[in-house]
PDB file of C-alpha atoms in Angstrom:
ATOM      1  CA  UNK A   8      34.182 106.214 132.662  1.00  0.00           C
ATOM      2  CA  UNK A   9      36.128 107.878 129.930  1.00  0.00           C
ATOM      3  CA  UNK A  10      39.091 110.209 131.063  1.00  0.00           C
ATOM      4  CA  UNK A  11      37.422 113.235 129.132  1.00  0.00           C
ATOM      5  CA  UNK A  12      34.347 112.693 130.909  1.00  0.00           C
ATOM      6  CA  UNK A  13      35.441 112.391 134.346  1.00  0.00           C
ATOM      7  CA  UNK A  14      37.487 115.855 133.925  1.00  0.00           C
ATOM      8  CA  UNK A  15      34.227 117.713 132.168  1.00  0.00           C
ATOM      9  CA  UNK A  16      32.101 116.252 135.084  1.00  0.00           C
ATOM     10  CA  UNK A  17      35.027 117.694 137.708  1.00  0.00           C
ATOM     11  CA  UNK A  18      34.804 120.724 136.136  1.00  0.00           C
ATOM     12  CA  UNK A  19      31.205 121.496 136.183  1.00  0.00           C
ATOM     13  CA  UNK A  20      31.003 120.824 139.650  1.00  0.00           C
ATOM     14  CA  UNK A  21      33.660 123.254 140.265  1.00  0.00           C
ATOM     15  CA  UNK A  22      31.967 125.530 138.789  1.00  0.00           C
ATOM     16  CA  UNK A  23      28.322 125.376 140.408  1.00  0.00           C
ATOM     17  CA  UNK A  24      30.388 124.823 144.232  1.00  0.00           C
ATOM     18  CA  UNK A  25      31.795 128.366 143.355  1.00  0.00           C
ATOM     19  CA  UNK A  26      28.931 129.852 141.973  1.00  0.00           C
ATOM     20  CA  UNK A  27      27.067 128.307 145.419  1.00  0.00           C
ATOM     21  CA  UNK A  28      30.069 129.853 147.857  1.00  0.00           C
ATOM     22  CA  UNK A  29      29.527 133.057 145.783  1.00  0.00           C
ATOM     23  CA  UNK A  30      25.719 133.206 146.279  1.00  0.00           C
ATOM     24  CA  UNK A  31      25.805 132.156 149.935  1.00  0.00           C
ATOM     25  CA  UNK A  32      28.987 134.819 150.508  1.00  0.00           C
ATOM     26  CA  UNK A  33      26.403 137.503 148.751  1.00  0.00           C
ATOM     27  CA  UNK A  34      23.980 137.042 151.443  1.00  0.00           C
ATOM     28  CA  UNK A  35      25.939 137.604 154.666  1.00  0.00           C
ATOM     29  CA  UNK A  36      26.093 141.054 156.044  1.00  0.00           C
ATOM     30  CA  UNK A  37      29.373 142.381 154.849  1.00  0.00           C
ATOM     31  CA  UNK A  38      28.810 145.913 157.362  1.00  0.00           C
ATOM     32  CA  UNK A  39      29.553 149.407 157.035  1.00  0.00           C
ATOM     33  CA  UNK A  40      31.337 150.105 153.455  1.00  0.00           C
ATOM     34  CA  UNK A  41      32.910 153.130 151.613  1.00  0.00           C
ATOM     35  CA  UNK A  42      32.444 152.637 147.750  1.00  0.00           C
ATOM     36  CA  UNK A  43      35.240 153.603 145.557  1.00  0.00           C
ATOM     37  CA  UNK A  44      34.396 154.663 142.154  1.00  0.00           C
ATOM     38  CA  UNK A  45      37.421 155.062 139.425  1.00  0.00           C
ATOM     39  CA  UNK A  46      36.612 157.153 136.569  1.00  0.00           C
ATOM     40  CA  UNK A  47      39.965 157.246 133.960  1.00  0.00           C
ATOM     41  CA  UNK A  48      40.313 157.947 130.856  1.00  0.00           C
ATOM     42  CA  UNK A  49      38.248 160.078 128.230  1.00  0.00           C
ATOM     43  CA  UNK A  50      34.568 160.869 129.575  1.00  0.00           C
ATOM     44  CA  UNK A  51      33.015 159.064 126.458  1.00  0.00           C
ATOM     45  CA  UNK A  52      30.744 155.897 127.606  1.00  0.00           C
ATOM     46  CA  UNK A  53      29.070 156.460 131.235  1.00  0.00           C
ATOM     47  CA  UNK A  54      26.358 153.620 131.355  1.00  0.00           C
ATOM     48  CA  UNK A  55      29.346 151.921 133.782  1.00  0.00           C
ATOM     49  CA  UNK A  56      29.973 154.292 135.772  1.00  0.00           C
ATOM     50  CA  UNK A  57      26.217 155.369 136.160  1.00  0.00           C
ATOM     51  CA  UNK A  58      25.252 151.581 136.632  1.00  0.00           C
ATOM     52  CA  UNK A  59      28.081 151.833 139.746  1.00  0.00           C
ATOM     53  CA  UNK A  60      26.731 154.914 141.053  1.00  0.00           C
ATOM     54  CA  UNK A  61      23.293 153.999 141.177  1.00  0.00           C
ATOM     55  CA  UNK A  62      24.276 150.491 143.024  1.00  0.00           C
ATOM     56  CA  UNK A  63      26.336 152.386 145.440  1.00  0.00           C
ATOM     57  CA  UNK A  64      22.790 154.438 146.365  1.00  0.00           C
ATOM     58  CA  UNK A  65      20.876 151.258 146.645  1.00  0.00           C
ATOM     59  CA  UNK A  66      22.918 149.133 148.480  1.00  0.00           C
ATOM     60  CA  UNK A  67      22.113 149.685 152.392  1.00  0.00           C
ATOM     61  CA  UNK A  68      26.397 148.947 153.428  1.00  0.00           C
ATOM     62  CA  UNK A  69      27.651 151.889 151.298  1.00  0.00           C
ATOM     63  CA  UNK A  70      27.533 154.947 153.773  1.00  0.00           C
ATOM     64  CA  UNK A  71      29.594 156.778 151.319  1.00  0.00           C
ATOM     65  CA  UNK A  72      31.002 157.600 147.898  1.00  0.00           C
ATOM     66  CA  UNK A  73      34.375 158.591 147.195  1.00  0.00           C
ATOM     67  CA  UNK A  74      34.466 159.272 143.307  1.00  0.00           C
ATOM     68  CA  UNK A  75      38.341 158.609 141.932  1.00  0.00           C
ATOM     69  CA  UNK A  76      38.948 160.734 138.794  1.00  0.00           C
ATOM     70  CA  UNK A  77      41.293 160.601 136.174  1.00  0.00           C
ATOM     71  CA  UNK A  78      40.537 161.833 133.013  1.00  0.00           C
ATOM     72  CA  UNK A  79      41.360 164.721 130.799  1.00  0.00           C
ATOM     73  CA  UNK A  80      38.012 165.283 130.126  1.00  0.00           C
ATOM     74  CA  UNK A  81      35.133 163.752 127.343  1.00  0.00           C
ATOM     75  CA  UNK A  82      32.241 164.741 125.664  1.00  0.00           C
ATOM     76  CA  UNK A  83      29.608 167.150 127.043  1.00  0.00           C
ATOM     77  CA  UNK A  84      26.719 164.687 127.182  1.00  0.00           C
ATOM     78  CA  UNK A  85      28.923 161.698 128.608  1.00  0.00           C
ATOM     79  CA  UNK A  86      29.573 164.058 131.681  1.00  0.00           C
ATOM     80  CA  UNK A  87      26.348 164.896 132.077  1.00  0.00           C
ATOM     81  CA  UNK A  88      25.227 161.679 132.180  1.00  0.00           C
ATOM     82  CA  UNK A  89      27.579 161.080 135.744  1.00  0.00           C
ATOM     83  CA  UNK A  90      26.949 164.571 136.958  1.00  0.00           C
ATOM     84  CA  UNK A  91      23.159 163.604 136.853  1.00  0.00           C
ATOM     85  CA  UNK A  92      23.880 160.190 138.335  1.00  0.00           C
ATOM     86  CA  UNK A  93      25.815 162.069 141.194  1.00  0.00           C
ATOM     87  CA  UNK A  94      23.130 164.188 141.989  1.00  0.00           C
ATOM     88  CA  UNK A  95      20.716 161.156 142.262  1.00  0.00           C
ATOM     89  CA  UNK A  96      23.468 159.484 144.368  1.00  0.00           C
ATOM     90  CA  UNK A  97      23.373 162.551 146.798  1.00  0.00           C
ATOM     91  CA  UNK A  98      19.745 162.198 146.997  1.00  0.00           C
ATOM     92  CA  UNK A  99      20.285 159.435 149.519  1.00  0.00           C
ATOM     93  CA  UNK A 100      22.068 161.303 152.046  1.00  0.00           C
ATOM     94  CA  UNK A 101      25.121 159.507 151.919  1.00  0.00           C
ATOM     95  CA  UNK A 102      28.292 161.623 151.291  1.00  0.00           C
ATOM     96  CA  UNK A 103      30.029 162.362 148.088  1.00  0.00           C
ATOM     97  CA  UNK A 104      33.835 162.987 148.085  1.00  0.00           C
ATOM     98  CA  UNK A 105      35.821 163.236 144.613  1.00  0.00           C
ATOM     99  CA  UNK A 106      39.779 162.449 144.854  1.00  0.00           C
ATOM    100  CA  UNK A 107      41.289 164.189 141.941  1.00  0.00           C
ATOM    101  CA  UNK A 108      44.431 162.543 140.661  1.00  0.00           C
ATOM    102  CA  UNK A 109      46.930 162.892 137.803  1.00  0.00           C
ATOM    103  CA  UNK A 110      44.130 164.818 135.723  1.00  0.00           C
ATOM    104  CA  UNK A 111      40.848 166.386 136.353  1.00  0.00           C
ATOM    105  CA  UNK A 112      40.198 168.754 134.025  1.00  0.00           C
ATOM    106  CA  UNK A 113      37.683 169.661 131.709  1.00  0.00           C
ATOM    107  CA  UNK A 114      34.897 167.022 132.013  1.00  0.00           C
ATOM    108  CA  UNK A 115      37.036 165.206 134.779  1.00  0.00           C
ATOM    109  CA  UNK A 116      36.094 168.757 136.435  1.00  0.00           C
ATOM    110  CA  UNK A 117      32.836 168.664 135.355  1.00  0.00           C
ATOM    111  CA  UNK A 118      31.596 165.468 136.967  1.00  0.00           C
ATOM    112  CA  UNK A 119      33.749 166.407 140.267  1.00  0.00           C
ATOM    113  CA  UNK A 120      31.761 169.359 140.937  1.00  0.00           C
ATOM    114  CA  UNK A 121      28.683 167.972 142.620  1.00  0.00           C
ATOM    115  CA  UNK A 122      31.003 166.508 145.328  1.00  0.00           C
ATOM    116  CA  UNK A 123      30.463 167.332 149.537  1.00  0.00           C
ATOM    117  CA  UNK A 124      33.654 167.639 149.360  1.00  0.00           C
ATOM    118  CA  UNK A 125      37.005 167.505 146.570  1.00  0.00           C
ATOM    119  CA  UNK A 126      40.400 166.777 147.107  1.00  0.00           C
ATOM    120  CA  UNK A 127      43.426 166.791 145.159  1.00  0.00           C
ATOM    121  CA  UNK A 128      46.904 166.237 144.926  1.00  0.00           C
ATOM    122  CA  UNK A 129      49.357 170.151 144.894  1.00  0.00           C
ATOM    123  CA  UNK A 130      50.191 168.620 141.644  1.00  0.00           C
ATOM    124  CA  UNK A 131      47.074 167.879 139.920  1.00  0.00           C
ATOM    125  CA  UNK A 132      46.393 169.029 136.989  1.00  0.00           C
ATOM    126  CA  UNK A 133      42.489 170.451 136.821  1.00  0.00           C
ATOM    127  CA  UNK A 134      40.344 173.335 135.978  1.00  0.00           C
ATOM    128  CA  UNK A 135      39.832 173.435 131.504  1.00  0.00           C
ATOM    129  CA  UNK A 136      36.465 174.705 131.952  1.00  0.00           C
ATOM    130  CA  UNK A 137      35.350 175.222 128.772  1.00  0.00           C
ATOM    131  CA  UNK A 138      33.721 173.900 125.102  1.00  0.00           C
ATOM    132  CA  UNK A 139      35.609 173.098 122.107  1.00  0.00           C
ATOM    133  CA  UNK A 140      34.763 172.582 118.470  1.00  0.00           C
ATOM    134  CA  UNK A 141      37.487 171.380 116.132  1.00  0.00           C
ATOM    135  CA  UNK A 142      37.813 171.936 112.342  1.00  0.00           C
ATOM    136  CA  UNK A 143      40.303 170.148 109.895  1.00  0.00           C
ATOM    137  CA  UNK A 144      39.894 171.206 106.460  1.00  0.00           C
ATOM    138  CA  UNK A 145      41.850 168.808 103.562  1.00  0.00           C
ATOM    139  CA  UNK A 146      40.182 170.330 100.243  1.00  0.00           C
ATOM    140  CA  UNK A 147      43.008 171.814  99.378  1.00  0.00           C
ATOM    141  CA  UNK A 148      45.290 168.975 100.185  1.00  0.00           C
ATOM    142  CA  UNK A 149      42.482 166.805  98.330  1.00  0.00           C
ATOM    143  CA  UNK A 150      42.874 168.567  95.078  1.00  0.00           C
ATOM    144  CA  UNK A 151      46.359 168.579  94.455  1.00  0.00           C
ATOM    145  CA  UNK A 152      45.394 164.566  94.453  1.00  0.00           C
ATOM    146  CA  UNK A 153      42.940 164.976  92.410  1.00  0.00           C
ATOM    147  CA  UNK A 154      40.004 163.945  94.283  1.00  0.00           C
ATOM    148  CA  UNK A 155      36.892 165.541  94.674  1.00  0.00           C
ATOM    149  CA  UNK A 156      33.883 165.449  96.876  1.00  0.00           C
ATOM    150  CA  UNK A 157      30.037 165.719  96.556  1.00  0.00           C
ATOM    151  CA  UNK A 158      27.736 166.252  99.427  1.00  0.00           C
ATOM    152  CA  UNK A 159      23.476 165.779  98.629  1.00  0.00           C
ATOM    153  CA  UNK A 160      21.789 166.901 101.911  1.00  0.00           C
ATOM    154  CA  UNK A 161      19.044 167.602 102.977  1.00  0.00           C
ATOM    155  CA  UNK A 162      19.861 171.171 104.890  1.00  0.00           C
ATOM    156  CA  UNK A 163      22.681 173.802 104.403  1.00  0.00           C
ATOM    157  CA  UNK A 164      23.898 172.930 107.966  1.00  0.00           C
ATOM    158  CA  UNK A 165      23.918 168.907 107.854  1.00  0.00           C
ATOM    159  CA  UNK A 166      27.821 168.791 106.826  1.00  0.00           C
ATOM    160  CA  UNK A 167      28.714 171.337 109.077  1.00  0.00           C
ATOM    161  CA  UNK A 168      32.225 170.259 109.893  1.00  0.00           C
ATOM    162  CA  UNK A 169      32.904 168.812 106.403  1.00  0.00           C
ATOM    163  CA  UNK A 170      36.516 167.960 106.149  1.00  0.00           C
ATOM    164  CA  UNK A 171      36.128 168.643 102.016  1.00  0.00           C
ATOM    165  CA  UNK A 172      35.222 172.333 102.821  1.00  0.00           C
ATOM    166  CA  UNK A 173      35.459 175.211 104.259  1.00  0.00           C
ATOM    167  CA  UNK A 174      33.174 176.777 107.262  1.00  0.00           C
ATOM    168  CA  UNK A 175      30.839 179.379 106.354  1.00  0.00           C
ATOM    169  CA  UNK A 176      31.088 182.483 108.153  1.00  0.00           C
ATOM    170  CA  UNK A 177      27.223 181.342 109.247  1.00  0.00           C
ATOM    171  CA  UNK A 178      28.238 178.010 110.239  1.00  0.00           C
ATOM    172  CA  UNK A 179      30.792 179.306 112.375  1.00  0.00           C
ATOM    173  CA  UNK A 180      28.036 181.759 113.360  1.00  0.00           C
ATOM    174  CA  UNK A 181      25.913 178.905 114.522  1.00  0.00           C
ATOM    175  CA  UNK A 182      28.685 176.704 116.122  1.00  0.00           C
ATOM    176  CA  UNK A 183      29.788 179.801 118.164  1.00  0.00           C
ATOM    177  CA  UNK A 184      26.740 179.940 120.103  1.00  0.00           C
ATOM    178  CA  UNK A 185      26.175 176.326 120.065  1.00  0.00           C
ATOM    179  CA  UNK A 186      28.963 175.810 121.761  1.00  0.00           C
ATOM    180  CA  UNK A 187      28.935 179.148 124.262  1.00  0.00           C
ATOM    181  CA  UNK A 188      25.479 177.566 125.209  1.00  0.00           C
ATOM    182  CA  UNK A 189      27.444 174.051 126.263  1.00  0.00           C
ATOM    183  CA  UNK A 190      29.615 176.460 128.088  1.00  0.00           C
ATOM    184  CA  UNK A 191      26.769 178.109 130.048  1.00  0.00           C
ATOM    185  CA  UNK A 192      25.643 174.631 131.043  1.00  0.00           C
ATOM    186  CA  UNK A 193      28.985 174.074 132.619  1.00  0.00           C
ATOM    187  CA  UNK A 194      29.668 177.240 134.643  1.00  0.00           C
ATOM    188  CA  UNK A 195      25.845 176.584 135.883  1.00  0.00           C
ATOM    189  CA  UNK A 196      26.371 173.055 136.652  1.00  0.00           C
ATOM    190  CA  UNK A 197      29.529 174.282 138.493  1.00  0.00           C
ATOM    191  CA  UNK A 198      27.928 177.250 140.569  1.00  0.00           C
ATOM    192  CA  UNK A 199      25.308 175.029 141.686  1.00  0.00           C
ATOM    193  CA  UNK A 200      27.193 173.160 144.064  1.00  0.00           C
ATOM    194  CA  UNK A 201      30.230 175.580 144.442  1.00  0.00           C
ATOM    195  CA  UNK A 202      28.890 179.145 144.233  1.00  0.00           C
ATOM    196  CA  UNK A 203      29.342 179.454 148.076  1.00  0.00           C
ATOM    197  CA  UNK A 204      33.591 178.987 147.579  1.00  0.00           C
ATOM    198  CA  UNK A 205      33.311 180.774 144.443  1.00  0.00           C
ATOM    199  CA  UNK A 206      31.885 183.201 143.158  1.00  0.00           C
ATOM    200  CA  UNK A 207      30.237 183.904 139.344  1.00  0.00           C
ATOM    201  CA  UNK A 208      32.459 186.794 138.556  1.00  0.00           C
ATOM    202  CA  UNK A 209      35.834 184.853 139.529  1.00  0.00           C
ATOM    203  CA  UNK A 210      34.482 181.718 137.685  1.00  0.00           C
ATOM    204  CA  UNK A 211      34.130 183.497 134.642  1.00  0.00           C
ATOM    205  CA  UNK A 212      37.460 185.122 134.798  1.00  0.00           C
ATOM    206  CA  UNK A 213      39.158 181.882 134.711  1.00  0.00           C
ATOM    207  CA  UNK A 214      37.132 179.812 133.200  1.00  0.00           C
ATOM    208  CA  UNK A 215      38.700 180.774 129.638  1.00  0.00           C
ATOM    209  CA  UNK A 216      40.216 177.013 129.136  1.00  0.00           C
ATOM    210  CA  UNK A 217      43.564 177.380 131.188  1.00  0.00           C
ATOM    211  CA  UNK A 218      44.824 174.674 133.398  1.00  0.00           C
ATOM    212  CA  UNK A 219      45.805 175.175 137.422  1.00  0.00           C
ATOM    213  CA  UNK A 220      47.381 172.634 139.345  1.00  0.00           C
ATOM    214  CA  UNK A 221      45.893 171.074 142.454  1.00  0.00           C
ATOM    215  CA  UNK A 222      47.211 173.319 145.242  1.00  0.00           C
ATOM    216  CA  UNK A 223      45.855 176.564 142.919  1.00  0.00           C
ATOM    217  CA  UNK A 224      42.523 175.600 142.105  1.00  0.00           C
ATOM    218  CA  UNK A 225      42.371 175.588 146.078  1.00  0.00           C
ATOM    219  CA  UNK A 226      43.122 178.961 146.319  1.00  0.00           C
ATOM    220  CA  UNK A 227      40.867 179.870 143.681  1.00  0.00           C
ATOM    221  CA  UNK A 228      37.651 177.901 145.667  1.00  0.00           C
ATOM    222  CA  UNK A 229      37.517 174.931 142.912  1.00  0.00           C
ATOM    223  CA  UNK A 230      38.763 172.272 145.444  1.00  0.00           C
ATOM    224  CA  UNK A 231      38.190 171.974 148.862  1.00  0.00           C
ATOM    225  CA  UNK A 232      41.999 170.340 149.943  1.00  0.00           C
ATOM    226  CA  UNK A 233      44.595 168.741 149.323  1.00  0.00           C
ATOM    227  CA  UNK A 234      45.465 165.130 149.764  1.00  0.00           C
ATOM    228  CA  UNK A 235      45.645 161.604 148.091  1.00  0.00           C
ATOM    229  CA  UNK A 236      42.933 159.040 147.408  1.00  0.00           C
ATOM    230  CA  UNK A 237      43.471 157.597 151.321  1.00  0.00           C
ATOM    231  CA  UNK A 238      42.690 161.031 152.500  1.00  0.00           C
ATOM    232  CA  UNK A 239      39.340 161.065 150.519  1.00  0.00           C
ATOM    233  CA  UNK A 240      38.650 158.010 152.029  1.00  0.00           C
ATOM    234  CA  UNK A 241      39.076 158.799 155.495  1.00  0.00           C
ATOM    235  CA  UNK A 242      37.585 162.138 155.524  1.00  0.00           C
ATOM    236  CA  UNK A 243      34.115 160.318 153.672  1.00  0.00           C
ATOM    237  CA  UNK A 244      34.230 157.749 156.498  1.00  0.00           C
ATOM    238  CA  UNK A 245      34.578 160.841 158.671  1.00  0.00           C
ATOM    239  CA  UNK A 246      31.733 162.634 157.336  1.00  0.00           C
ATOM    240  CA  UNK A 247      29.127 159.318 157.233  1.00  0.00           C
ATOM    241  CA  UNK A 248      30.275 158.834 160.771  1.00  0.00           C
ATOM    242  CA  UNK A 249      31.207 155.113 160.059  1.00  0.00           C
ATOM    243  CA  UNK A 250      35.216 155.372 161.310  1.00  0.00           C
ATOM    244  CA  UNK A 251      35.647 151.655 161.229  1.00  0.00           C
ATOM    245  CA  UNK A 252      34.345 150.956 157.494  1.00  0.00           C
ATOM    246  CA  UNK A 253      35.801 148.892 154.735  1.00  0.00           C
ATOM    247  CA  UNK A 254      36.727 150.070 151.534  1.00  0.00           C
ATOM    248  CA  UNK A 255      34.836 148.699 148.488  1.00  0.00           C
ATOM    249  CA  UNK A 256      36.307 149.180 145.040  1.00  0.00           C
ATOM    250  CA  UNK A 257      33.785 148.808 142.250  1.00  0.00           C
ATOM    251  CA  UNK A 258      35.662 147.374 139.922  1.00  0.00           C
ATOM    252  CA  UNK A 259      34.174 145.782 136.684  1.00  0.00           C
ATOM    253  CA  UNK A 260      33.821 142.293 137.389  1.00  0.00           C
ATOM    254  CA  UNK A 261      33.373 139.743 134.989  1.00  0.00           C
ATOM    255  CA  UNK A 262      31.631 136.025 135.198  1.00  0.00           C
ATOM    256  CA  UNK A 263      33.788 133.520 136.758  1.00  0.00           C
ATOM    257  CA  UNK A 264      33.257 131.206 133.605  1.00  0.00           C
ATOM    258  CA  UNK A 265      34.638 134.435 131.006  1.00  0.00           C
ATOM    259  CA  UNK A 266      37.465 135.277 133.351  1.00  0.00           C
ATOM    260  CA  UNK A 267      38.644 131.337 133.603  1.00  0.00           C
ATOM    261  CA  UNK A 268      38.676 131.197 130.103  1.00  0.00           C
ATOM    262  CA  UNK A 269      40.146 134.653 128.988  1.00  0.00           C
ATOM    263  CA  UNK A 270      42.503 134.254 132.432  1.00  0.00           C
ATOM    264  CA  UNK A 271      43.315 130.998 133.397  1.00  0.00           C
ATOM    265  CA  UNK A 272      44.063 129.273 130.091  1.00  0.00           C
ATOM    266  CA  UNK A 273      46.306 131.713 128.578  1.00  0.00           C
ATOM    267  CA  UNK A 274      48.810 129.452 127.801  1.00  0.00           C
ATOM    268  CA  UNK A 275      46.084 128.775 125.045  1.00  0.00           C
ATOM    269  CA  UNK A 276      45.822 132.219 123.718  1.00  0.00           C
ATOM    270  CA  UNK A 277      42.847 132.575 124.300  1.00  0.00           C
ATOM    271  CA  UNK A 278      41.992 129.899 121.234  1.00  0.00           C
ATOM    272  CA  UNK A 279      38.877 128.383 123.535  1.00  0.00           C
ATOM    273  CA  UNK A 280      38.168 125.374 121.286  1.00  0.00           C
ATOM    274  CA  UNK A 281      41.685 124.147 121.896  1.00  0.00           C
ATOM    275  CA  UNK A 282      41.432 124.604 125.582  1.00  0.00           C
ATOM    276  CA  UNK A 283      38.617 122.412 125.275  1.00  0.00           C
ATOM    277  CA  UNK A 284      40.256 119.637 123.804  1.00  0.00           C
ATOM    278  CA  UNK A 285      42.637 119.544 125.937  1.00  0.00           C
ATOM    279  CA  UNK A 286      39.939 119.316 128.755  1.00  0.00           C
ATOM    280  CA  UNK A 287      38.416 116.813 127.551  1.00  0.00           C
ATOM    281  CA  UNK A 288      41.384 114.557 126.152  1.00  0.00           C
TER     282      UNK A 288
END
C-alpha cells in the first residue's frame, strides 16, 4: 500500500475513534453544573449568546446561570435580544447571577438587569443608561473638494442622518423622541426586575448617561455586591442549592476537523491544500 494512502487511511480513523469517544463521553451523566456565559465586547450580534442561553435552560445538569459581562454596551435591539433570552432562561427556575467585570455599562447594563442577583468588582465601570444618536456632517468639507451629492428618495425622512447634509430642525424633532422612546424601554426594562432596590424617581435622576464605578452603583441599588467572577459562582451554586457543582464554560466550540486544520497545522498557514500534500506524500 502506497505511503500516502496508509497515512489518509490513519487519519480517518483518527478521526471517527474521536468523534466515537466524543459521542459516547456526551452520553454519560456529567452531574450537577453551573453554566458560565461570557458576553465581551460591543452588544451587536446575540444569536450566540441567545443559542447559549437557551441550551443552558434545556439542559437538565445546569442548575444555574452565571452571566459574565464585559462590554461597553451595543445596539438597542442586540440587547434586547439577550434580555429576552434571560427572561426565558429564568422561566425555568434555575438562578440567574451576572458578574460584572472591567465594563458593564450601557447595554452591558442593560442585559445584566434581569439577574437574581449582580455582582461587581469596587472598580467596575457600569451604569450609561441611556440612548444615543450620532451625526457627522462633511458637506462643507465636501465642497471645498468639489464634490457634490444627490439623494432620490422616496420620503423626506429616508436619509435622515445623511453625512452630505444637514439635520432638519424636524428630523431632529423626530429623532428626539425616537430615541427618548428607546430610553423609556430601558428604564422599564430596568425597573422591572430592580424597582424593589431602586426606585423610579432615583433611576431617573441618574440615569442621564454618567458612569459609576462598581462599589457606587451599589449604593445607588443597581448592583446587589461586590465581588469577582468566583464569587458569582459560588453564591449561584449557593442559591440552586447544588454546593458541590462543576463549572461549565460555554465557550464557542468548533468541529474537531476545522480546529485541526486552522490549529494543528499552522506551521502551514493555514494554506489547507498544502497541508494535504504533505499528508498524503
Amino acid at each position: 500500500m502506497k505511503k500516502w494512502l496508509k497515512r489518509l487511511l490513519l487519519f480517518g480513523i483518527i478521526v471517527m475513534v474521536l468523534g466515537f469517544l466524543g459521542s459516547l463521553l456526551s452520553r454519560l451523566p456529567v452531574g450537577d453544573r453551573v453554566a458560565v456565559i461570557k458576553v465581551k465586547g460591543a452588544i451587536i450580534e446575540p444569536d450566540r449568546i441567545v443559542s447559549k442561553i437557551q441550551k443552558a435552560k434545556e439542559d437538565k445538569s445546569v442548575k444555574a446561570l452565571v452571566l459574565r459581562v464585559d462590554s461597553p454596551g451595543g445596539s438597542v435591539g442586540a440587547s434586547q435580544e439577550i434580555y429576552r433570552a434571560l427572561e426565558d432562561f429564568k422561566s425555568s427556575g434555575k438562578p440567574l447571577v451576572v458578574s460584572m467585570g472591567n465594563v458593564s455599562a450601557s447595554g452591558g447594563y442593560y442585559i445584566s438587569a434581569p439577574a437574581d442577583l449582580i455582582f461587581a468588582n469596587p472598580g467596575t465601570i457600569t451604569g450609561s443608561i441611556g440612548v444615543i444618536v450620532q451625526h457627522t456632517e462633511l458637506k462643507d468639507l465636501l465642497e471645498k473638494l468639489g464634490i457634490r451629492t444627490t439623494a432620490i428618495k422616496t420620503g423626506k425622512f429616508k436619509d435622515t442622518l445623511s453625512p452630505f447634509r444637514d439635520l432638519t430642525p424636524e428630523e431632529k424633532e423626530y429623532l428626539q423622541k425616537t430615541i427618548e422612546d428607546a430610553y423609556e424601554q430601558f428604564l422599564q426594562a430596568i425597573l422591572k426586575y430592580r424597582s424593589k432596590k431602586i426606585s423610579e424617581q432615583k433611576l431617573r435622576e441618574i440615569a442621564d448617561g454618567r458612569v459609576f464605578t462598581g462599589r457606587v452603583a451599589k449604593e445607588l441599588g443597581l448592583v446587589d455586591e461586590l465581588g469577582n467572577l468566583q464569587d458569582a459562582i459560588n453564591r449561584a451554586k449557593q442559591m440552586a442549592g447544588v454546593p458541590e457543582a462543576r463549572v461549565f464554560y460555554m465557550e464557542d466550540r468548533r468541529g474537531f476537523i476545522r480546529k485541526l486544520m486552522e490549529e494543528g497545522f499552522e506551521g502551514f498557514g493555514g494554506d489547507y491544500p498544502l497541508m494535504l500534500y504533505y499528508l498524503m506524500r
